[in-house]
Coordinates of C-alpha atoms in Angstrom, one line a residue:
M1 CA -102.9 224.6 16.9
L2 CA -101.7 225.7 20.4
C3 CA -103.9 224.5 23.3
H4 CA -103.9 226.3 26.7
L5 CA -103.9 224.1 29.7
P6 CA -106.5 224.9 32.4
G7 CA -105.3 227.7 34.8
K8 CA -105.1 231.4 35.0
K9 CA -106.1 233.3 31.9
G10 CA -103.2 233.7 29.5
E11 CA -100.9 231.4 31.5
M12 CA -99.9 227.8 31.1
D13 CA -100.3 225.4 34.0
F14 CA -97.2 223.2 34.3
S15 CA -98.3 221.5 37.5
K16 CA -100.0 218.6 35.7
I17 CA -97.1 217.9 33.3
P18 CA -95.4 214.7 34.4
K19 CA -91.8 215.3 35.5
I20 CA -88.9 213.0 35.0
R21 CA -87.3 212.3 38.3
D22 CA -83.5 212.1 38.7
E23 CA -83.8 208.6 40.1
D24 CA -85.7 207.6 37.0
R25 CA -83.2 209.2 34.6
E26 CA -80.0 208.0 36.3
S27 CA -79.3 204.8 38.1
L28 CA -76.1 203.3 39.6
F29 CA -76.9 200.0 37.9
G30 CA -77.4 199.2 34.3
Y31 CA -78.0 195.8 32.7
V32 CA -76.1 193.8 30.1
H33 CA -77.8 194.0 26.7
G34 CA -75.3 192.1 24.5
V35 CA -71.8 190.6 24.6
S36 CA -69.3 190.4 21.7
G37 CA -65.9 189.4 22.9
P38 CA -64.3 192.2 25.0
V39 CA -67.1 194.6 23.9
V40 CA -70.3 194.6 26.1
T41 CA -73.4 196.8 25.5
A42 CA -75.5 197.8 28.5
C43 CA -78.9 199.5 28.8
N44 CA -80.3 201.8 31.5
M45 CA -77.0 203.8 31.5
A46 CA -78.4 207.3 31.1
G47 CA -76.2 209.9 32.9
A48 CA -73.0 207.9 32.4
A49 CA -69.9 209.6 31.1
M50 CA -67.4 208.7 28.4
Y51 CA -64.5 206.7 29.7
E52 CA -66.3 206.1 33.0
L53 CA -65.1 203.0 35.0
V54 CA -67.8 200.3 35.4
R55 CA -68.0 196.9 36.9
V56 CA -69.6 194.3 34.6
G57 CA -71.5 191.1 35.7
H58 CA -71.7 189.3 39.0
S59 CA -67.9 188.9 38.9
E60 CA -67.5 192.7 38.8
L61 CA -65.2 192.7 35.7
V62 CA -63.3 196.0 35.1
G63 CA -64.6 197.9 32.1
E64 CA -64.6 201.4 30.5
I65 CA -67.4 203.2 28.6
I66 CA -66.2 204.0 25.1
R67 CA -69.5 205.0 23.4
L68 CA -72.9 206.4 24.6
E69 CA -76.1 206.4 22.6
G70 CA -79.2 207.4 24.5
D71 CA -79.4 205.1 27.6
M72 CA -77.2 202.5 25.8
A73 CA -73.5 202.3 26.6
T74 CA -70.8 200.4 24.9
I75 CA -68.1 199.1 27.2
Q76 CA -64.7 197.6 26.6
V77 CA -63.9 195.1 29.3
Y78 CA -60.4 194.6 30.5
E79 CA -60.9 191.0 31.6
E80 CA -62.2 187.8 30.0
T81 CA -66.0 188.1 29.4
S82 CA -66.9 184.4 29.2
G83 CA -69.8 183.8 31.5
V84 CA -71.3 187.3 31.2
S85 CA -75.0 187.0 30.1
V86 CA -77.8 189.3 29.1
G87 CA -79.4 190.9 32.2
D88 CA -76.3 190.8 34.4
P89 CA -75.8 194.0 36.4
V90 CA -73.4 196.8 35.3
L91 CA -72.3 198.9 38.3
R92 CA -71.3 202.5 37.6
T93 CA -68.5 204.0 39.7
G94 CA -68.8 207.6 38.6
K95 CA -65.1 208.0 38.1
P96 CA -62.7 207.4 35.2
L97 CA -60.1 204.6 34.9
S98 CA -57.3 205.8 37.2
V99 CA -54.0 204.7 38.8
E100 CA -52.7 205.1 42.3
L101 CA -49.5 207.2 42.6
G102 CA -47.4 207.0 45.7
P103 CA -44.5 205.1 47.4
G104 CA -44.2 201.5 46.4
I105 CA -44.2 201.8 42.6
M106 CA -40.5 201.2 42.1
G107 CA -39.7 197.5 41.8
A108 CA -43.3 196.6 41.4
I109 CA -44.8 194.5 38.6
F110 CA -48.3 195.5 37.4
D111 CA -50.7 194.3 34.8
G112 CA -52.3 196.6 32.3
I113 CA -54.7 198.2 34.8
Q114 CA -52.2 198.5 37.6
R115 CA -53.0 195.4 39.6
P116 CA -49.9 194.1 41.4
L117 CA -49.1 190.7 40.1
S118 CA -47.0 189.6 43.1
D119 CA -49.8 190.6 45.5
I120 CA -52.4 188.7 43.4
N121 CA -50.1 185.6 43.4
A122 CA -49.7 185.8 47.2
L123 CA -53.5 186.3 47.7
T124 CA -54.8 183.6 45.3
K125 CA -51.8 181.1 45.3
S126 CA -52.2 180.8 41.6
I127 CA -50.1 181.7 38.5
Y128 CA -53.3 183.0 36.8
I129 CA -55.2 186.2 37.5
P130 CA -58.7 185.4 38.6
R131 CA -61.6 187.4 37.0
G132 CA -62.8 190.3 39.0
V133 CA -60.0 190.3 41.5
N134 CA -59.7 193.7 43.3
V135 CA -56.3 194.4 44.9
S136 CA -54.9 197.8 45.8
A137 CA -52.2 198.8 43.5
L138 CA -50.0 200.1 46.3
S139 CA -49.6 198.0 49.5
R140 CA -51.2 199.5 52.6
D141 CA -49.1 197.2 54.9
I142 CA -45.7 198.7 54.3
K143 CA -44.6 201.5 56.6
W144 CA -42.7 204.4 54.9
E145 CA -40.4 206.8 56.7
F146 CA -42.0 210.2 56.0
T147 CA -40.0 213.4 56.4
P148 CA -42.0 216.7 56.0
S149 CA -40.5 219.7 54.2
K150 CA -38.4 221.9 56.4
N151 CA -40.0 225.2 55.3
L152 CA -43.6 223.9 55.7
R153 CA -45.6 224.5 58.9
V154 CA -49.1 225.1 60.1
G155 CA -50.4 228.3 58.4
S156 CA -48.3 227.9 55.3
H157 CA -50.0 228.3 51.9
I158 CA -49.4 225.6 49.3
T159 CA -50.8 224.9 45.8
G160 CA -50.9 222.0 43.5
G161 CA -47.5 220.4 42.7
D162 CA -45.8 221.7 45.8
I163 CA -43.6 219.1 47.6
Y164 CA -44.5 218.8 51.2
G165 CA -42.6 215.7 52.2
V166 CA -40.0 213.0 51.2
V167 CA -40.0 209.2 51.5
N168 CA -36.8 207.3 50.8
E169 CA -38.3 204.5 48.7
N170 CA -34.9 202.9 48.3
S171 CA -31.3 203.8 48.0
L172 CA -31.8 205.3 44.5
I173 CA -35.2 207.0 44.6
R174 CA -36.2 209.7 47.0
H175 CA -39.9 209.7 46.5
K176 CA -41.2 213.3 46.7
I177 CA -44.7 213.6 48.1
M178 CA -46.6 216.3 46.1
L179 CA -49.9 217.9 46.5
P180 CA -52.3 216.9 43.7
P181 CA -52.4 219.5 40.9
R182 CA -56.0 220.6 41.5
N183 CA -55.7 221.4 45.2
R184 CA -54.6 224.3 47.3
G185 CA -55.1 225.8 50.7
T186 CA -53.7 226.6 54.1
V187 CA -51.9 223.9 56.1
T188 CA -53.8 223.0 59.3
Y189 CA -51.9 219.8 60.0
I190 CA -48.6 218.3 58.8
A191 CA -47.5 214.9 60.1
P192 CA -44.3 214.9 62.1
P193 CA -41.4 212.7 61.0
G194 CA -42.2 209.0 61.4
N195 CA -43.3 205.8 59.8
Y196 CA -46.7 205.9 58.1
D197 CA -48.5 203.6 55.6
A198 CA -49.8 204.8 52.3
S199 CA -53.3 205.5 53.6
D200 CA -52.4 207.5 56.8
V201 CA -53.2 211.2 56.8
V202 CA -50.0 213.2 56.6
L203 CA -51.5 216.6 55.5
E204 CA -54.6 218.6 56.1
L205 CA -55.6 221.8 54.2
E206 CA -58.3 224.3 54.6
F207 CA -59.6 226.3 51.6
E208 CA -62.7 228.6 51.8
G209 CA -63.8 227.0 55.1
V210 CA -63.6 223.4 53.8
K211 CA -61.0 221.1 55.2
E212 CA -59.5 218.2 53.1
K213 CA -57.1 215.5 54.2
F214 CA -54.3 214.0 52.1
S215 CA -52.4 210.7 52.4
M216 CA -49.1 209.8 50.5
V217 CA -51.2 208.3 47.7
Q218 CA -53.0 210.3 45.0
V219 CA -55.3 209.0 42.2
W220 CA -55.0 210.3 38.7
P221 CA -57.0 209.4 35.5
V222 CA -54.8 207.6 33.0
R223 CA -56.2 209.4 29.9
Q224 CA -55.6 212.9 31.4
V225 CA -52.3 214.7 30.9
R226 CA -50.7 215.9 34.2
P227 CA -50.3 219.7 34.1
V228 CA -46.9 221.4 34.0
T229 CA -45.7 225.0 34.2
E230 CA -44.1 225.1 30.8
K231 CA -42.5 222.9 28.2
L232 CA -38.7 223.4 27.7
P233 CA -36.5 222.7 24.7
A234 CA -34.9 219.3 24.8
N235 CA -31.1 219.7 24.5
H236 CA -29.5 217.0 26.7
P237 CA -28.7 213.6 25.1
L238 CA -30.4 210.4 26.2
L239 CA -27.4 208.0 26.4
T240 CA -28.3 204.5 25.6
G241 CA -25.1 202.5 26.0
Q242 CA -25.4 201.4 22.3
R243 CA -22.6 203.0 20.2
V244 CA -24.5 203.0 16.9
L245 CA -27.3 205.0 18.6
D246 CA -25.3 207.4 20.7
A247 CA -22.8 208.2 18.0
L248 CA -24.9 208.4 14.8
F249 CA -28.6 208.8 15.7
P250 CA -28.8 210.4 19.2
C251 CA -32.0 211.0 21.1
V252 CA -32.6 213.6 23.8
Q253 CA -34.1 213.5 27.3
G254 CA -37.7 214.2 26.6
G255 CA -37.6 212.9 23.0
T256 CA -39.7 210.4 21.1
T257 CA -38.2 207.4 19.3
A258 CA -39.6 204.6 17.2
I259 CA -37.8 201.2 16.7
P260 CA -39.6 199.4 13.8
G261 CA -38.3 196.0 12.8
A262 CA -39.4 192.5 11.8
F263 CA -39.5 189.5 14.1
G264 CA -36.0 188.6 15.3
C265 CA -34.3 191.9 14.6
G266 CA -33.7 192.7 18.2
K267 CA -36.3 195.3 19.2
T268 CA -36.8 193.9 22.7
V269 CA -33.0 193.6 23.3
I270 CA -32.5 197.3 22.4
S271 CA -35.4 198.2 24.7
Q272 CA -33.9 196.2 27.5
S273 CA -30.4 197.6 27.0
L274 CA -31.9 201.1 27.3
S275 CA -33.5 200.0 30.6
K276 CA -30.2 198.7 31.8
Y277 CA -27.7 201.3 30.7
S278 CA -29.4 204.6 29.9
N279 CA -28.7 207.8 31.8
S280 CA -32.3 208.1 33.0
D281 CA -33.3 208.2 36.7
V282 CA -36.5 206.1 36.3
I283 CA -37.4 203.4 33.9
I284 CA -41.0 202.4 33.1
Y285 CA -41.1 199.3 30.9
V286 CA -44.4 198.4 29.3
G287 CA -44.8 195.0 27.7
C288 CA -47.9 195.7 25.6
G289 CA -49.2 192.5 23.9
E290 CA -45.8 190.8 23.6
R291 CA -45.2 187.1 24.0
G292 CA -45.3 185.8 27.5
N293 CA -41.8 184.2 27.2
E294 CA -40.3 187.7 26.5
M295 CA -42.0 189.3 29.5
S296 CA -41.0 186.3 31.7
E297 CA -37.4 186.8 30.5
V298 CA -37.7 190.5 31.6
L299 CA -39.2 189.6 34.9
R300 CA -36.5 187.0 35.5
D301 CA -33.5 188.9 34.4
F302 CA -34.2 192.5 35.6
P303 CA -34.0 191.7 39.4
E304 CA -30.6 190.1 38.8
L305 CA -29.2 193.1 36.8
T306 CA -27.1 195.6 38.6
M307 CA -25.7 199.1 37.9
E308 CA -23.0 201.2 39.5
V309 CA -24.0 204.5 41.1
D310 CA -21.4 206.6 42.9
G311 CA -19.2 203.6 43.4
K312 CA -22.0 201.4 44.8
V313 CA -23.6 198.4 43.0
E314 CA -27.4 198.7 43.0
S315 CA -30.1 196.6 41.5
I316 CA -31.8 198.0 38.4
M317 CA -35.2 197.1 39.8
K318 CA -34.8 199.9 42.3
R319 CA -35.4 202.4 39.5
T320 CA -37.7 200.3 37.4
A321 CA -41.4 199.6 37.3
L322 CA -42.8 196.9 35.0
V323 CA -46.2 196.9 33.3
A324 CA -46.8 193.4 31.9
N325 CA -49.6 192.8 29.5
T326 CA -48.9 189.7 27.5
S327 CA -50.6 188.6 24.2
N328 CA -52.8 186.0 26.0
M329 CA -54.4 188.7 28.2
P330 CA -57.6 190.5 26.9
V331 CA -56.9 192.8 24.0
A332 CA -58.6 195.8 25.5
A333 CA -56.1 195.9 28.4
R334 CA -53.3 196.7 25.9
E335 CA -54.6 200.3 25.5
A336 CA -54.9 200.6 29.3
S337 CA -51.3 199.4 29.8
I338 CA -49.9 202.1 27.5
Y339 CA -51.8 204.9 29.4
T340 CA -50.9 203.4 32.7
G341 CA -47.2 203.5 31.8
I342 CA -47.2 207.1 30.6
T343 CA -49.2 208.3 33.7
L344 CA -46.6 206.6 36.0
S345 CA -43.9 208.3 33.9
E346 CA -45.4 211.7 34.2
Y347 CA -45.8 211.3 38.0
F348 CA -42.0 210.7 38.4
R349 CA -41.3 213.5 35.9
D350 CA -43.2 215.9 38.2
M351 CA -40.7 215.0 41.0
G352 CA -37.9 216.3 38.8
Y353 CA -36.6 213.0 37.5
H354 CA -35.7 212.1 34.0
V355 CA -37.9 209.1 33.0
S356 CA -37.6 206.7 30.1
M357 CA -40.7 204.8 29.0
M358 CA -40.3 201.7 26.9
A359 CA -43.4 200.6 25.0
D360 CA -42.9 197.1 23.5
S361 CA -44.8 197.2 21.2
T362 CA -47.3 199.8 20.0
S363 CA -48.3 197.6 17.1
R364 CA -50.1 195.3 19.5
W365 CA -52.0 198.2 20.8
A366 CA -53.0 199.2 17.3
E367 CA -54.2 195.7 16.6
A368 CA -56.4 195.9 19.7
L369 CA -57.8 199.2 18.4
R370 CA -58.5 197.4 15.1
E371 CA -60.3 194.5 16.8
I372 CA -62.5 196.7 19.0
S373 CA -63.2 199.1 16.1
G374 CA -64.4 196.1 14.1
R375 CA -66.7 195.0 16.9
L376 CA -68.1 198.5 17.1
A377 CA -68.9 198.3 13.3
E378 CA -66.9 201.5 12.6
M379 CA -65.8 202.3 9.1
P380 CA -62.3 200.8 8.6
A381 CA -59.4 202.7 7.1
D382 CA -56.1 201.5 5.7
S383 CA -55.5 197.7 6.4
G384 CA -58.6 197.7 8.6
Y385 CA -57.3 200.0 11.2
P386 CA -59.7 202.8 12.5
A387 CA -59.4 206.2 11.0
Y388 CA -58.4 207.7 14.4
L389 CA -55.3 205.5 14.7
G390 CA -52.9 208.4 14.0
A391 CA -54.7 210.7 16.5
R392 CA -54.4 208.1 19.2
L393 CA -50.7 207.6 18.6
A394 CA -50.1 211.3 18.5
S395 CA -51.9 211.9 21.8
F396 CA -49.7 209.3 23.4
Y397 CA -46.3 210.5 22.0
E398 CA -47.2 214.1 22.7
R399 CA -47.1 213.4 26.4
A400 CA -43.3 213.1 26.2
G401 CA -41.1 216.2 26.6
R402 CA -38.8 218.1 29.0
V403 CA -40.7 220.4 31.3
K404 CA -40.6 222.8 34.1
C405 CA -42.6 221.0 36.8
L406 CA -45.7 222.4 38.6
G407 CA -45.2 223.8 42.1
N408 CA -42.3 224.6 44.4
P409 CA -39.4 224.2 44.7
E410 CA -38.6 224.8 41.0
R411 CA -37.4 221.6 39.2
E412 CA -37.1 220.2 35.7
G413 CA -38.0 216.7 34.6
S414 CA -38.5 214.8 31.3
V415 CA -40.3 211.8 29.8
S416 CA -38.6 210.1 26.9
I417 CA -40.7 207.6 25.0
V418 CA -39.1 204.7 23.0
G419 CA -41.8 202.8 21.2
A420 CA -41.1 199.5 19.4
V421 CA -43.1 198.8 16.3
S422 CA -43.6 195.4 14.8
P423 CA -44.7 195.8 11.2
P424 CA -45.9 192.5 9.6
G425 CA -43.0 191.0 7.5
G426 CA -40.8 194.0 8.3
D427 CA -42.8 196.2 5.9
F428 CA -42.2 199.8 6.9
S429 CA -45.2 201.0 4.8
D430 CA -47.5 199.4 7.3
P431 CA -50.1 202.0 8.5
V432 CA -48.9 201.8 12.2
T433 CA -45.3 202.4 11.2
S434 CA -46.2 205.2 8.8
A435 CA -48.3 207.0 11.3
T436 CA -45.6 206.6 14.0
L437 CA -42.8 208.0 11.8
G438 CA -45.0 211.0 11.1
I439 CA -45.0 211.8 14.8
V440 CA -41.6 210.7 16.4
Q441 CA -38.3 212.6 15.9
V442 CA -35.9 209.7 16.0
F443 CA -36.1 206.6 13.8
W444 CA -33.9 203.6 14.6
G445 CA -34.8 201.3 11.7
L446 CA -33.8 197.6 12.2
D447 CA -32.7 195.6 9.1
K448 CA -33.6 191.9 8.7
K449 CA -30.5 191.3 6.6
L450 CA -28.1 192.7 9.3
A451 CA -29.9 190.5 11.8
Q452 CA -29.4 187.4 9.6
R453 CA -25.7 188.2 9.4
K454 CA -25.7 188.4 13.2
H455 CA -24.8 192.0 13.2
F456 CA -26.4 193.4 16.3
P457 CA -27.8 196.0 17.0
S458 CA -29.2 195.6 13.5
V459 CA -29.7 199.3 13.1
N460 CA -29.5 200.2 9.4
W461 CA -27.3 203.3 9.3
L462 CA -28.5 204.3 5.8
I463 CA -32.3 204.6 6.6
S464 CA -32.2 205.6 10.3
Y465 CA -32.2 209.3 11.2
S466 CA -32.5 211.7 14.2
K467 CA -34.0 215.2 14.0
Y468 CA -32.3 216.1 17.3
T469 CA -28.8 216.4 15.9
R470 CA -28.9 220.2 15.6
A471 CA -30.5 220.6 19.1
L472 CA -27.5 218.6 20.5
D473 CA -24.8 220.3 18.5
E474 CA -24.3 223.0 21.2
Y475 CA -24.0 220.3 23.9
Y476 CA -21.4 218.4 22.0
D477 CA -19.5 221.5 21.0
K478 CA -19.3 222.4 24.7
H479 CA -18.2 219.0 26.0
F480 CA -16.7 217.1 23.0
T481 CA -15.5 219.5 20.3
E482 CA -14.5 216.8 17.9
F483 CA -17.7 214.8 18.1
V484 CA -19.8 216.5 15.4
P485 CA -17.2 216.5 12.6
L486 CA -16.2 212.9 13.4
R487 CA -19.8 211.8 13.2
T488 CA -20.3 213.6 9.9
K489 CA -17.2 212.0 8.5
A490 CA -18.1 208.5 9.7
K491 CA -21.5 208.8 8.0
E492 CA -19.9 210.0 4.8
I493 CA -17.6 206.9 4.9
L494 CA -20.5 204.6 5.4
Q495 CA -22.4 206.2 2.5
E496 CA -19.4 206.0 0.2
E497 CA -19.0 202.3 1.1
E498 CA -22.6 201.7 0.0
D499 CA -22.0 203.5 -3.3
L500 CA -18.8 201.5 -3.9
A501 CA -20.5 198.2 -3.1
E502 CA -22.4 198.3 -6.3
I503 CA -19.2 198.8 -8.4
V504 CA -17.5 196.0 -6.5
Q505 CA -20.4 193.6 -7.4
L506 CA -20.0 194.5 -11.1
V507 CA -16.3 194.7 -11.7
G508 CA -14.7 193.4 -8.6
K509 CA -12.6 195.0 -5.8
A510 CA -9.3 194.8 -7.7
S511 CA -10.3 197.4 -10.3
L512 CA -10.9 200.1 -7.6
A513 CA -8.6 202.9 -6.9
E514 CA -6.4 202.6 -3.8
T515 CA -8.2 205.4 -2.0
D516 CA -11.5 203.6 -2.7
K517 CA -10.1 200.3 -1.3
I518 CA -9.0 202.1 1.8
T519 CA -12.5 203.6 2.1
L520 CA -14.0 200.1 2.0
E521 CA -11.5 198.9 4.7
V522 CA -12.3 201.8 7.0
A523 CA -16.1 201.3 6.5
K524 CA -15.6 197.6 7.4
L525 CA -13.7 198.6 10.6
I526 CA -16.5 201.1 11.5
K527 CA -19.2 198.5 11.0
D528 CA -17.6 195.4 12.5
D529 CA -15.7 196.9 15.4
F530 CA -17.6 200.1 16.3
L531 CA -21.2 199.7 15.3
Q532 CA -21.5 196.0 16.2
Q533 CA -22.0 195.4 19.9
N534 CA -23.0 192.6 22.2
G535 CA -26.2 193.6 24.1
Y536 CA -25.9 190.8 26.7
T537 CA -22.6 191.9 28.4
P538 CA -21.5 195.1 30.0
Y539 CA -17.9 194.5 28.7
D540 CA -18.8 195.6 25.2
R541 CA -20.6 198.6 26.5
T542 CA -17.5 200.0 28.2
Q543 CA -14.9 198.5 25.7
S544 CA -14.9 201.5 23.3
K545 CA -13.9 204.0 25.9
M546 CA -11.2 201.8 27.4
V547 CA -9.8 201.1 23.9
R548 CA -9.6 204.8 23.1
Q549 CA -7.8 205.6 26.3
K550 CA -5.2 202.9 26.0
S551 CA -4.7 202.8 22.3
R552 CA -3.1 206.2 22.1
R553 CA -0.7 205.5 25.1
T554 CA 0.4 201.9 24.5
T555 CA -0.6 200.7 21.1
L556 CA 0.9 203.6 19.1
N557 CA 4.3 203.3 20.9
S558 CA 4.6 199.5 21.2
S559 CA 3.1 198.1 18.0
R560 CA 5.4 198.0 15.0
T561 CA 2.4 196.9 13.0
C562 CA 0.5 200.0 13.9
R563 CA 3.4 202.3 12.9
M564 CA 3.7 200.5 9.6
H565 CA 0.0 200.8 8.8
S566 CA -0.2 204.4 9.9
A567 CA 2.7 205.4 7.7
V568 CA 1.2 203.6 4.6
W569 CA -2.3 204.8 5.2
R570 CA -1.3 208.4 5.9
T571 CA 0.5 208.3 2.5
E572 CA -2.7 207.0 0.8
F573 CA -4.7 209.7 2.5
R574 CA -2.7 212.6 1.2
L575 CA -5.7 214.0 -0.5
C576 CA -8.2 213.3 2.2
S577 CA -9.2 215.3 5.3
P578 CA -7.3 215.0 8.5
L579 CA -10.6 213.9 10.2
H580 CA -10.7 210.9 7.9
V581 CA -7.2 209.9 8.9
E582 CA -8.0 210.4 12.6
I583 CA -11.1 208.2 12.4
L584 CA -9.0 205.6 10.5
M585 CA -6.2 205.7 13.0
L586 CA -8.4 205.6 16.0
L587 CA -10.4 202.6 14.8
Q588 CA -7.3 200.8 13.5
F589 CA -5.6 201.1 16.9
S590 CA -8.9 200.0 18.6
V591 CA -9.1 196.9 16.3
L592 CA -5.5 195.8 17.0
H593 CA -5.8 196.4 20.7
M594 CA -9.1 194.4 20.8
R595 CA -7.5 191.5 18.9
R596 CA -4.5 191.6 21.1
K597 CA -6.7 191.5 24.2
R598 CA -8.8 188.7 22.9
G599 CA -5.8 186.7 21.8

């Protein structure tokens, strides 16, 4: 039965109905309701948003809201929660977890939520990160030499992504200062050339009567993809410096790659070799949940490594940023470190650079998802991982690609993702490995048996693959016309050797035909002297090219042994293709030349 409230006839009187005031509904402070490891529940959180950044407890620990139910919020905390008790305050910030983007990133070492480890060490005089420490990601004390764009002046119209200035961060990186993607307007002030710190105002815009000031630093949410004009087809190779990868299973700039392998197979060494020798302009190395001694090795070795650019020897750290999140740090921060790394990569991509991001390893991130999912009492899927594991991995790998950047002047950039995967016991049927292989386009499978034989890189040439070979055929046909048929023939030789290996085990090598014996010898040469490589010395990285150049000039003419072998082997290869002979001769000359050099 409907009852009318007192008032005018036929009308309802709403004046006496109690109204919920905004200050009653929403508050800047909530209160801790429960604590379970890195997961904290808080009450009085009505009005909060998903993935909003909060500060938990009296120590103001950094956390992120991952679930909302009524006025209750579930928070994953990126720091140790010991000491947090029921009733402690939870401060809402009203903004998502974000990173600072600007001059000073190159050469820096951050933790998973972009806190600079060197600045924290200088501030606290401790080798440990204290709880609740709040340090700016980019130093405000360093003065940067800012040069405005020549075609920009007061009255010019600019939009998001436009480059309005340049800072020479070091001798390798020209840091292009861009307008944040969501802004536009008319220039009312542009700073003259000079030295400014990261917080100084260098640009002022007016749009619809509202003025806004900009410094050289912009803040961007880590879970949000930075916009681009369009995605482009990836058709330029990502050179790694590893012969087995560049020759047989190439990747492209803007591609996605997985390196699964058991403990001790050399995943980290391959990731570090990519950081040292790849043809990328910028390297973002993320140590996600790896052992502390591995990250300490990276932190110790990288500053000492050098590279040659235009005849000058430069430190690799000038083009590298490290995100270190070791296994003894809180598990929730592993997810943040992955998103921090990819956001930094997208920022440099938008400048027009080719960026490579190394994630070592995504399995640790998946384990963190499993632990937090268990604490949230979610329904487990295969091996206890959450059902949304594949979606999370896909959303991460999809941020790779070669793009046409937003804004003027027109430029192209790319982000290549190389993710190491650590399946337990080297089992490639692990859910993380299976989900990853369904997403990435290049698979560099590491073999425990090869590693035990000290064959490094221990990439198994029979199970590895690359789906970019057709995309790169046009590039190779243009620059190296013989490359594609030589690669095809080399793969055929390796496959034939694998088929013959079973026969040899049954009846012995002596019962094989002479052509089969030569196939085994050629395959041995390819495996031992071409695919095998020392990852700790630059000599082996450049040896192959040097051998090819010198072998045809000197070894062919001066080595009687070579002439004898070539005559015999050419006779045996009467029925084989000339390409087979060419590979054989090339590798045989290389082997003899290397042995002579080493002798």
